[in-house]
XYZ file of C-alpha atoms in Angstrom:
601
model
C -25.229 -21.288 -72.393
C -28.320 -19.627 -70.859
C -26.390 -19.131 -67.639
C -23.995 -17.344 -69.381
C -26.146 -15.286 -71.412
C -27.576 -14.338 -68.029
C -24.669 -13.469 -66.564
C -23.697 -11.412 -69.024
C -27.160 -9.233 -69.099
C -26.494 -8.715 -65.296
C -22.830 -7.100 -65.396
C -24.654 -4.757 -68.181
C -27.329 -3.889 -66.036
C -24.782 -3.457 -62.581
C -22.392 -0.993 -65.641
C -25.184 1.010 -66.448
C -26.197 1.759 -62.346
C -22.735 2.938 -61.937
C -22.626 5.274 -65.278
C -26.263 6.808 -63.390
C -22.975 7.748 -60.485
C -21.018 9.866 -62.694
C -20.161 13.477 -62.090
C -21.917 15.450 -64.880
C -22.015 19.489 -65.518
C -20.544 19.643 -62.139
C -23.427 17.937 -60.404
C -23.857 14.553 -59.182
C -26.727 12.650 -60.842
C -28.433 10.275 -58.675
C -27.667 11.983 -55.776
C -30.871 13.141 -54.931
C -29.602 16.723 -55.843
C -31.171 18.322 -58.831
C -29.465 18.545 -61.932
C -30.379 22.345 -62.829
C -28.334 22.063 -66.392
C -30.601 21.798 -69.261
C -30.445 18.824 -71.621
C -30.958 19.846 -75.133
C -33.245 18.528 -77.368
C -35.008 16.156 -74.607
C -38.343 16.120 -76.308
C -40.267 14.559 -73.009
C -39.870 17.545 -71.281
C -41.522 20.729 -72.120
C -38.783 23.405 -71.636
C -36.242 20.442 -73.391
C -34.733 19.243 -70.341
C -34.946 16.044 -68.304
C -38.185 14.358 -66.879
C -38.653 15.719 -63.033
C -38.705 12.954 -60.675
C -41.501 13.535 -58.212
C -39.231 11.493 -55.494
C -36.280 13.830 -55.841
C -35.975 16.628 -52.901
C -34.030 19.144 -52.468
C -31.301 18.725 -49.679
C -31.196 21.355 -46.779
C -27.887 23.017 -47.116
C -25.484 22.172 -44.534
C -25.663 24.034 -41.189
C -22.174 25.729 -40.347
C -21.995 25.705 -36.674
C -21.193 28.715 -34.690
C -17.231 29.550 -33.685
C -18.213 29.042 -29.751
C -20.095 25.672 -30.113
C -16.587 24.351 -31.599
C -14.558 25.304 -28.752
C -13.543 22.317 -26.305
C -15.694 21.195 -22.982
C -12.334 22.376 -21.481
C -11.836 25.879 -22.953
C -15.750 26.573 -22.346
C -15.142 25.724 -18.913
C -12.080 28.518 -18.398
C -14.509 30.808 -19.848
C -16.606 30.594 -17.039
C -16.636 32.884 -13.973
C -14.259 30.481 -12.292
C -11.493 30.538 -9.280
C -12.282 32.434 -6.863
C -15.338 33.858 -7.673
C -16.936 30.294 -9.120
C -20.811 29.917 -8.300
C -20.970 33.425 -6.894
C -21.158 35.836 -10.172
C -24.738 35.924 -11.654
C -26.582 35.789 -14.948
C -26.808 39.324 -16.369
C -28.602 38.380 -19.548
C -31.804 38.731 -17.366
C -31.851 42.438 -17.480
C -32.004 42.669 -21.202
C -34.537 44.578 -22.234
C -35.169 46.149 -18.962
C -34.803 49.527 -16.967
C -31.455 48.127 -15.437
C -29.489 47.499 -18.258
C -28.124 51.072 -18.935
C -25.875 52.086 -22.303
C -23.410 54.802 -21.952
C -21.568 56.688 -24.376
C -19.979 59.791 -22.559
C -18.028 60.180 -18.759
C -21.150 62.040 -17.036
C -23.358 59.289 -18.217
C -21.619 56.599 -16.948
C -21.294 58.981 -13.626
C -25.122 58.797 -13.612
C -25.183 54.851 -13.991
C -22.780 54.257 -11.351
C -24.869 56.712 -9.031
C -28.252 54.864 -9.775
C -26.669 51.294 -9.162
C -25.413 52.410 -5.993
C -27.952 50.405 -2.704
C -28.721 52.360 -0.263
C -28.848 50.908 3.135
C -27.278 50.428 6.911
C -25.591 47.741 8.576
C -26.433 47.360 12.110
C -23.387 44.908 13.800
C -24.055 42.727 16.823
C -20.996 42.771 18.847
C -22.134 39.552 21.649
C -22.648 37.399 18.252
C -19.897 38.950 15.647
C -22.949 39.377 13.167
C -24.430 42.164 11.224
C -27.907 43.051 9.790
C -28.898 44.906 6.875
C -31.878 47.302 6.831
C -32.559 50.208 4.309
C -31.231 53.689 4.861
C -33.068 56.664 6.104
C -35.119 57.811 4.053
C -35.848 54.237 1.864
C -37.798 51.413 1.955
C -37.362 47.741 0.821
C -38.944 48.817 -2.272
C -36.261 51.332 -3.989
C -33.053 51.122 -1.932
C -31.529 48.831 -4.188
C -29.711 49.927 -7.031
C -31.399 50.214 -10.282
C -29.064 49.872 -12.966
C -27.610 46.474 -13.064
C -25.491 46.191 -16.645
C -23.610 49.094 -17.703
C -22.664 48.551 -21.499
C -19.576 51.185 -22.418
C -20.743 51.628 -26.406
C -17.749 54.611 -26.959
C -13.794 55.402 -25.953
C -14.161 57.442 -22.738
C -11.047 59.877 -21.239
C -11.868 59.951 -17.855
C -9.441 62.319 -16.761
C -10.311 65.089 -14.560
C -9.842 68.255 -16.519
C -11.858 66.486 -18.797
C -14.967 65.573 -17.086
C -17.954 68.304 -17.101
C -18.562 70.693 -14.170
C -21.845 68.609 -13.727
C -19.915 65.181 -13.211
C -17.536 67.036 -10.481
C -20.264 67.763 -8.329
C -20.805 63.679 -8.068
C -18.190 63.527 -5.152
C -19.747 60.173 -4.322
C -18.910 59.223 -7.415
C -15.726 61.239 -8.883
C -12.632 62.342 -7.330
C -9.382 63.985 -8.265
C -6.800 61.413 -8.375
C -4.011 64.191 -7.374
C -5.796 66.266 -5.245
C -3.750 64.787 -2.089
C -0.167 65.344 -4.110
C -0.534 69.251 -4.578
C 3.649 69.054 -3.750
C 4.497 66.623 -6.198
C 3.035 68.459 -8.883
C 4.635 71.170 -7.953
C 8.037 69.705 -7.597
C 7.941 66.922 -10.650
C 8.160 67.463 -14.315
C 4.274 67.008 -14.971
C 3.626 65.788 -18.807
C 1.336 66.547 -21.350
C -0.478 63.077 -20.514
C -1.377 64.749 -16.964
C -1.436 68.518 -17.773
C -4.205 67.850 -20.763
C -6.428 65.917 -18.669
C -6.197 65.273 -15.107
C -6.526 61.694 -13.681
C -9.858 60.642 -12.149
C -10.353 57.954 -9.394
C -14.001 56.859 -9.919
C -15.795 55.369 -6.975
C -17.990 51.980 -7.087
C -19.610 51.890 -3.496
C -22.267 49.639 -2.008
C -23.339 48.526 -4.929
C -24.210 44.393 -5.575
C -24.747 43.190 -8.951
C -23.262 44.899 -11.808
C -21.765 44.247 -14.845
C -19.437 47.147 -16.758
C -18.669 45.700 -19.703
C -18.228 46.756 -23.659
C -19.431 44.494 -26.461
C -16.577 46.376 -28.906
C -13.868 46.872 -26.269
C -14.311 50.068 -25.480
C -11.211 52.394 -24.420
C -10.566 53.485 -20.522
C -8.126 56.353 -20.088
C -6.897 58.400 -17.477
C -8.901 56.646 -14.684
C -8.630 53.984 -12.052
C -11.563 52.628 -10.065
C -12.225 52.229 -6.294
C -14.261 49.065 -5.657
C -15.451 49.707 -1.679
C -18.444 47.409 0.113
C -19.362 45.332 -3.265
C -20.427 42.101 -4.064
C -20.830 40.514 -7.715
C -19.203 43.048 -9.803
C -17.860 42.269 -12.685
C -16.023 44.136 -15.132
C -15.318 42.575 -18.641
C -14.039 42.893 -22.412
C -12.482 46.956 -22.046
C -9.388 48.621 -22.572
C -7.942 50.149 -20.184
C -4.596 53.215 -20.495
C -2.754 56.133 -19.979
C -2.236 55.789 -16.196
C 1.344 56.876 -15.974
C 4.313 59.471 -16.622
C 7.495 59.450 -16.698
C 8.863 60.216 -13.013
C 11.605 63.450 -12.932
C 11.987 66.693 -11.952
C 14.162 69.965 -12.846
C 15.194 70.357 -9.086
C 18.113 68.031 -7.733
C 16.828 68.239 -4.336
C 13.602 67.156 -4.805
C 13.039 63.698 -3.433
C 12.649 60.267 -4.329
C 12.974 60.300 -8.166
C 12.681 57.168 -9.780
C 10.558 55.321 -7.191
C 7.318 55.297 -8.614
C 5.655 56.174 -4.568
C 4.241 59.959 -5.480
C 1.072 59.183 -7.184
C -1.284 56.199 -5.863
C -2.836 55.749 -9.727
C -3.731 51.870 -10.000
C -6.399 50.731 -12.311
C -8.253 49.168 -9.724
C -8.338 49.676 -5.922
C -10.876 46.857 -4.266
C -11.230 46.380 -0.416
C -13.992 45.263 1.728
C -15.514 43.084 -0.986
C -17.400 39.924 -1.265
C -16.851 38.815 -4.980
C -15.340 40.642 -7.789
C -14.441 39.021 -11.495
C -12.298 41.627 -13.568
C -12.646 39.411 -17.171
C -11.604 39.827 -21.189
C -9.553 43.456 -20.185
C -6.310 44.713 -21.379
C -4.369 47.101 -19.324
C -1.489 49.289 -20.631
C 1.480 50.565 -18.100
C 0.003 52.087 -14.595
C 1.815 54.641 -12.106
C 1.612 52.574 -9.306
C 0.479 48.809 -9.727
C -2.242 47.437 -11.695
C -4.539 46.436 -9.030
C -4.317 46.623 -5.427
C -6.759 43.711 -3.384
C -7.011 44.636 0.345
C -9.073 44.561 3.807
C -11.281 41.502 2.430
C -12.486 40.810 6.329
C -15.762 43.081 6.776
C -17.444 41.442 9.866
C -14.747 41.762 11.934
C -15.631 44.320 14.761
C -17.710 47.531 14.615
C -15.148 49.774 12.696
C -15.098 47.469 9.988
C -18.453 46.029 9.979
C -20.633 48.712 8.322
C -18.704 48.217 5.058
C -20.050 45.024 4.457
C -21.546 44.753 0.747
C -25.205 44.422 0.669
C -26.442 40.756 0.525
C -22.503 39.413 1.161
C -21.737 36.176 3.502
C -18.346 37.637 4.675
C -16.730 35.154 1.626
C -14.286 37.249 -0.810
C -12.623 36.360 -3.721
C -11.214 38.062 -6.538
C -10.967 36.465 -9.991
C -8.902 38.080 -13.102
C -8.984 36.273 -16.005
C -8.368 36.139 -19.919
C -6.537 39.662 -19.303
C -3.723 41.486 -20.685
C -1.279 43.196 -19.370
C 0.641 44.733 -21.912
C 2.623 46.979 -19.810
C 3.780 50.082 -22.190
C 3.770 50.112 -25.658
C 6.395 51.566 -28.152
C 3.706 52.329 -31.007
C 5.069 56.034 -32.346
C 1.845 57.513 -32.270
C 0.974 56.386 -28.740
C 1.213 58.575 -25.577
C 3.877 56.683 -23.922
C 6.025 57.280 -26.823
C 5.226 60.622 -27.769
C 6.223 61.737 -23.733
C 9.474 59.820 -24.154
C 10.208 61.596 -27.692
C 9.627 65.003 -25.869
C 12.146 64.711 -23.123
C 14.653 63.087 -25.383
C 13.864 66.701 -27.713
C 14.274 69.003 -24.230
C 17.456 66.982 -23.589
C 18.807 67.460 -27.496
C 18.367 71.160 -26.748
C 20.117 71.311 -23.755
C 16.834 71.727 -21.194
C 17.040 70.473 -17.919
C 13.285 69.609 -17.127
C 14.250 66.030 -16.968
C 17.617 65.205 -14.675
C 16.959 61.888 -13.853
C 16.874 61.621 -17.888
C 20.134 63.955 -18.222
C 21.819 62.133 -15.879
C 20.820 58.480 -17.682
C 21.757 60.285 -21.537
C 24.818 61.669 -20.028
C 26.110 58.458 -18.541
C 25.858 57.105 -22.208
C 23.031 55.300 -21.885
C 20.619 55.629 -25.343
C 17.117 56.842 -25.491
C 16.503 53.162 -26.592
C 17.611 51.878 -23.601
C 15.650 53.758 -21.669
C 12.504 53.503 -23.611
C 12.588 49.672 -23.402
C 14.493 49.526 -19.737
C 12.672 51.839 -17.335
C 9.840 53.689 -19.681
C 7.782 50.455 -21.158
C 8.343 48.001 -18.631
C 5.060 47.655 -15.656
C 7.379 48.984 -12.276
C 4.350 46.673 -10.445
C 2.042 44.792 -10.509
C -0.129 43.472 -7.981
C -0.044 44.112 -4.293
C -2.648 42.091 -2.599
C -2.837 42.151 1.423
C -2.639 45.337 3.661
C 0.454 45.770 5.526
C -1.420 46.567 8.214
C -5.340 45.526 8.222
C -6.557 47.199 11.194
C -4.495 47.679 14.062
C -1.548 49.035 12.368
C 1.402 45.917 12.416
C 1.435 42.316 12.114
C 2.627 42.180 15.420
C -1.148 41.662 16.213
C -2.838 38.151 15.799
C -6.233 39.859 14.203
C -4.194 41.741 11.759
C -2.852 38.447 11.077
C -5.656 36.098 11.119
C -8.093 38.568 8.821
C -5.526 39.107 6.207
C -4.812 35.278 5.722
C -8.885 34.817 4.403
C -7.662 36.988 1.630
C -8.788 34.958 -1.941
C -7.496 35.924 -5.282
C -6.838 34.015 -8.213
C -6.017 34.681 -11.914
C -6.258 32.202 -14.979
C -5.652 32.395 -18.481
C -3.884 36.141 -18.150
C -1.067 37.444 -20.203
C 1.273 39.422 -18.587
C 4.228 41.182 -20.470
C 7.246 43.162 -18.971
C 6.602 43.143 -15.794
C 9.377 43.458 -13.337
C 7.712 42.929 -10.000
C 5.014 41.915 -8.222
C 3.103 38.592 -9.696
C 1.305 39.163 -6.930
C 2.834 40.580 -3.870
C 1.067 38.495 -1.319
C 0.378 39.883 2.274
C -1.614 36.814 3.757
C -3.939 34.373 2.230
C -4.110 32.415 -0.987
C -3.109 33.428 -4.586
C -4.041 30.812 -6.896
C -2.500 31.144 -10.748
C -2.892 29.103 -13.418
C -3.026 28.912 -17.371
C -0.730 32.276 -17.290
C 2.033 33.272 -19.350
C 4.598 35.884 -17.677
C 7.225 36.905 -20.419
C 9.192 39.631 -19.227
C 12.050 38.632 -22.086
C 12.279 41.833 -23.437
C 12.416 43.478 -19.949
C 15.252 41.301 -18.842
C 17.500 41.796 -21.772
C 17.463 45.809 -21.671
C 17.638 45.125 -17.730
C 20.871 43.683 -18.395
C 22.065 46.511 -20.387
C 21.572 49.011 -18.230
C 23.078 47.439 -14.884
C 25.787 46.613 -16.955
C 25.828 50.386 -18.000
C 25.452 51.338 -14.119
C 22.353 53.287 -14.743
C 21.407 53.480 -10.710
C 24.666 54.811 -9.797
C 24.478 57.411 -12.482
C 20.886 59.041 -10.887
C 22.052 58.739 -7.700
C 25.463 61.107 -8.219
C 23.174 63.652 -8.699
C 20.582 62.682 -5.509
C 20.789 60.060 -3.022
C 17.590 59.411 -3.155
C 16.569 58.664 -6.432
C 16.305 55.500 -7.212
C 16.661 52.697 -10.708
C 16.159 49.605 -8.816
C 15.992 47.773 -12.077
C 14.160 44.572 -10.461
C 13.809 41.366 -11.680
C 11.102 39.761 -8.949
C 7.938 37.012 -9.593
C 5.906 36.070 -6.886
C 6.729 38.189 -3.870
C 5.103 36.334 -0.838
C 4.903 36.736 2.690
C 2.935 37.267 6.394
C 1.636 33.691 6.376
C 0.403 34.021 2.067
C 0.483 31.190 -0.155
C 0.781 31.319 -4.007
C 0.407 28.866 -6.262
C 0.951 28.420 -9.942
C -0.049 25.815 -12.095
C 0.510 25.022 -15.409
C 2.115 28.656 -15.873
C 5.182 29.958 -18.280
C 7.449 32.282 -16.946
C 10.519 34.182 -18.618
C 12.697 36.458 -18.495
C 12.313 36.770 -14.194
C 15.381 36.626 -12.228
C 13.814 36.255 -8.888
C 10.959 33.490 -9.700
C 10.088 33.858 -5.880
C 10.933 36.818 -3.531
C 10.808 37.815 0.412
C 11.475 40.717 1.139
C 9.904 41.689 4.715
C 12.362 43.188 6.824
C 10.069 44.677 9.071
C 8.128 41.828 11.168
C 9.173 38.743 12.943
C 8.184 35.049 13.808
C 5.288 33.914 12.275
C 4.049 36.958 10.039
C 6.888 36.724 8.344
C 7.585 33.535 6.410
C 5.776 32.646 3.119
C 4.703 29.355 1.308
C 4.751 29.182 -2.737
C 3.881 26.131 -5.185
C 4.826 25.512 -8.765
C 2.664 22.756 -10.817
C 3.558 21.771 -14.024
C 5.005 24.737 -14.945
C 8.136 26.155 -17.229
C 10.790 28.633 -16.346
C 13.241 29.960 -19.059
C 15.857 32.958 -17.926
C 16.795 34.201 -20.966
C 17.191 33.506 -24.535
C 20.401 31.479 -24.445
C 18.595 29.002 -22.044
C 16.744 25.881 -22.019
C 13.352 26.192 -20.870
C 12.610 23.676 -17.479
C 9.632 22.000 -16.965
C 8.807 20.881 -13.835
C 6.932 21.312 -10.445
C 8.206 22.181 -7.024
C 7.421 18.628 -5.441
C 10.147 17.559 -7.594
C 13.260 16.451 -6.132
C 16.093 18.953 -6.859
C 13.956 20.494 -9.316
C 15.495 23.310 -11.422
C 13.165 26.575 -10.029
C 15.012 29.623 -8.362
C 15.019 29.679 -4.843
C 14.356 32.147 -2.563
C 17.521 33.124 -0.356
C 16.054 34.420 2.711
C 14.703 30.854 3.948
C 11.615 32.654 4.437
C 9.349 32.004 1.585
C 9.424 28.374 1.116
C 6.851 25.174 -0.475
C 7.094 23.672 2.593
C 5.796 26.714 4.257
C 2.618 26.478 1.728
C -0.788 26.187 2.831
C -4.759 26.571 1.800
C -6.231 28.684 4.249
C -9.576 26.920 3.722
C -11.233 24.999 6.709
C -10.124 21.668 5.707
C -6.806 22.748 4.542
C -7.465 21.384 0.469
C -7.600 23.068 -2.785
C -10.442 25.616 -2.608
C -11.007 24.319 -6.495
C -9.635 22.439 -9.377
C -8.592 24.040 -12.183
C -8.652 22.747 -16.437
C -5.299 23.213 -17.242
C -4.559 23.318 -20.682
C -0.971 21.655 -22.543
C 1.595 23.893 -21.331
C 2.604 23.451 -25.639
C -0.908 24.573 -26.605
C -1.018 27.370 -23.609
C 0.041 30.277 -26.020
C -1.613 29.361 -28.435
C -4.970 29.141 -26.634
C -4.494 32.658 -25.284
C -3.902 33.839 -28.472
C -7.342 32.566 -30.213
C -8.519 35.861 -31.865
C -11.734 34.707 -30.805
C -12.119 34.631 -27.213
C -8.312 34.606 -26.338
C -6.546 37.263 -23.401
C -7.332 40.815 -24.084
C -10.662 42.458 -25.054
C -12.313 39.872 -27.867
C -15.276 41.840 -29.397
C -16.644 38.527 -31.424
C -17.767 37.597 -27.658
C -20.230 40.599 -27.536
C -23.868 39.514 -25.807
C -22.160 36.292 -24.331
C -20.486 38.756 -21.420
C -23.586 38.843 -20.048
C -23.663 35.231 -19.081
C -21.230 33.674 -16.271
C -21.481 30.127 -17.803
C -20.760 28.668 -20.664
């Protein structure tokens, strides 16, 4: 009996622990949280309420970790200065603080930064050894030839186009140049917009200068300007905007030339040659004249001629590295440029003008203002042409010319690239490497189909042989000894995956080698995405039908003949999304703001 009394006294004593558990007043008692509700009428205490216990704390609240410490091992690691251009971009956080981080708001200030980061110094080229020294120019020492300004921060929108820029800025021919001052003719002759008659483009120069970031922490707006990167070494431009870099191509003569072919004006977003390494990062790019970005000449040590444009402190290693970009190609917003030009010739056509007869002649065949806003005026004409045709002596015909071009380096990761019709890259010698990229030209392809259906070339060219609506459909163009590869990529909406089309040299600078890893093609709408890789046996990829460009003609042009690098490819069902993170995704992400200045993460 006293067992049982026992017993009992124990499960009361276990019931009245687990009543101490209950949720009360929306706190938990017991929990070593205090209860802050008042208990009426507890004469213990003297405000009423319970008895403090002297062994209760107060829990520190729970730490919410920051956005980038979440991210993956893997997706830090595309973040980094990779490809290309890994190991060899520096830490820019260092000059924080310091006379070489510079903020600009306005174009003549950012003329003055550029002019103050500029080195200033000769090369001096051995021609028994193949080797060059660096001294500092005339007239400096080894205390201040080097540049100054090392981080240029872009706080404001800037128009950089020539009409625009102050008297003061002009004078900075080092610097600043007309963009149109060699096409005096073609001004003359085309149907000039608003775009170009408002404010001018500018080609600003970035020469002999090492070590510099340009980069906006709220993704700043470029417009009406391209940049020529000459002799420089760990550049890097990151997180801005760049736009307004073309016009529709026409003209109100018949006899004037060449309408429709994009040739007249050299305007590219970037121009780089006779670089060491250059990391273009976190930028989106609307439609451009004449290619995005043009990569040539990456050989400085070669001879004499070539030898004194060798970037300060360089090895003779290049590589070029674009990542996390977009390219958005043109957009159809109604209040944006592109759209507005459009609108105005399809107004001078409604009244019966003829500024525009490549227009007239398009409209008159039948062929909608629709159609040609999403057919010829949105879609990117090119995109990248990387290689010279001819380096230095003038042909491929000529083993140097041959040899220099194929230690050309450029890579791009983790880029979005929308309606583009040709030119993912055009390869001239050397090694493209791609991964992590999604190519969707889908919209592109189906108002392509339209308008060859509609025979929009043949209706331009009744009224001048010349003029041209090529209407392409090309990928990766490849050639004079080049190799591409792409892994772990989407593409859409391309006709011509992979392209050759040299008709001008023979034999060995001719043929091309291309690799696809892991990645999907999809035609159009109506058809089943394939997933696959090159090195599978009568895989599904288009073909190119030349018998040029080949994967068995691939190769690394790297002195053991491997991968230069390996990359983190993400889950070609998660790639989209990944790109997408409003975060850190493609495009200009301002959330990333100080971390630009690192290189690692």
């Amino acid at each position: 009996m006293k067992k049982l009394i026992a017993a009992v006294i124990a499960i009361l004593m276990c019931g009245s622990v687990f009543c101490g558990c209950v949720k009360t007043g929306g706190n938990e008692q017991g929990n070593g949280i205090e209860n802050n509700q008042p208990s009426d009428g507890d004469e213990n205490t003297p405000d009423g309420g319970e008895e403090e216990n002297p062994d209760d704390e107060q829990q520190p609240p729970v730490e919410e970790k920051d956005w980038f410490e979440l991210l993956s091992d893997d997706y830090k690691a595309n973040l980094t200065a990779d490809g290309y251009v890994r190991e060899n971009i520096g830490d820019f956080s260092q000059y924080v603080g310091t006379e070489a981080y510079r903020t600009v708001a306005t174009a003549d200030e950012l003329v003055a930064a550029l002019a103050d980061a500029k080195y200033h110094y000769v090369t001096n080229f051995d021609e028994e050894t193949k080797t060059f020294t660096q001294s500092p120019a005339e007239g400096y020492t080894e205390e201040n030839f080097e540049g100054k300004v090392h981080v240029i921060e872009i706080t404001e929108d800037l128009n950089l186009g020539y009409y625009k820029l102050s008297a003061e800025a002009k004078k900075q021919t080092a610097i600043v140049e007309d963009f149109c001052r060699r096409n005096t003719n073609q001004i003359k002759a085309f149907s000039m917009s608003d775009m170009f008659t408002e404010n001018g483009i500018s080609q600003f120069k970035i020469e002999n200068t090492s070590n510099l970031l340009i980069f906006s922490k709220n993704g700043a707006k470029i417009t009406h300007g391209g940049f020529k990167l000459t002799s420089d070494t760990n550049v890097v431009i990151r997180n801005l905007e760049f736009d307004e870099l073309w016009q529709w191509e026409d003209a109100p003569d018949k006899s004037v030339g060449a309408v429709g072919d994009y040739d007249a004006f050299g305007w590219a977003y970037f121009k780089i040659s006779f670089c060491g390494y250059v990391w273009i990062d976190h930028c989106t790019f609307g439609k451009s004249y004449d290619g995005q970005i043009d990569y040539a000449n990456p050989v400085y040590n070669a001879n004499p001629g070539t030898a004194f444009r060798a970037p300060y402190g360089a090895s003779g290693a290049n590589g070029l590295h674009i990542s996390w970009c977009r390219f958005n190609a043109g957009s159809d917003e109604k209040d944006g440029y592109l759209y507005k030009m459009m609108q105005k010739i399809e107004d001078d056509y409604q009244s019966g003008g003829i500024n525009n007869l490549y227009y007239k002649a398009l409209r008159d065949g039948g062929i909608s203002f629709e159609d040609i806003l999403y057919g010829i005026a949105i879609p990117q004409k090119k995109g990248f042409l990387c290689g010279d045709d001819a380096t230095f002596s003038g042909s491929y015909e000529d083993d140097n010319d041959y040899n220099f071009n194929l230690k050309l380096q450029v890579s791009f990761s983790n880029c979005v690239f929308k309606n583009l019709e040709d030119r993912l890259p055009k390869l001239r010698g050397g090694n493209a490497f791609m991964y992590n990229c999604v190519v969707d030209s889908s919209q592109y392809y189906v108002y392509r189909t339209k308008l060859r259906s509609a025979a929009a070339a043949s209706k331009v060219t009744a009224v001048n042989s010349s003029w041209k609506c090529a209407l392409v459909s090309q990928g990766i163009v490849c050639g004079n000894g080049g190799s591409v590869m792409a892994e772990n990529c989407i593409f859409r909406g391309i006709e011509s995956l992979v392209k050759h089309n040299d008709k001008k040299n023979t034999g060995v600078y001719v043929q091309g080698g291309y690799q696809l890893i892991n990645c999907s093609y999809q035609l159009a709408a109506a058809n089943s995405p394939y997933v696959g890789s090159t090195t599978d046996a009568n895989n599904s990829f288009p073909k190119d039908y030349t018998g040029k460009l080949k994967p068995e003609f691939f190769a690394w042009h790297t002195s053991d003949g491997n991968a230069p690098f390996a990359v983190k490819a993400f889950a070609l069902e998660e790639l989209e999304d990944n790109l997408d993170n409003a975060d850190c995704g493609a495009g200009v992400r301002n959330k990333l703001a100080d971390r630009l200045l690192k290189s690692k993460y």
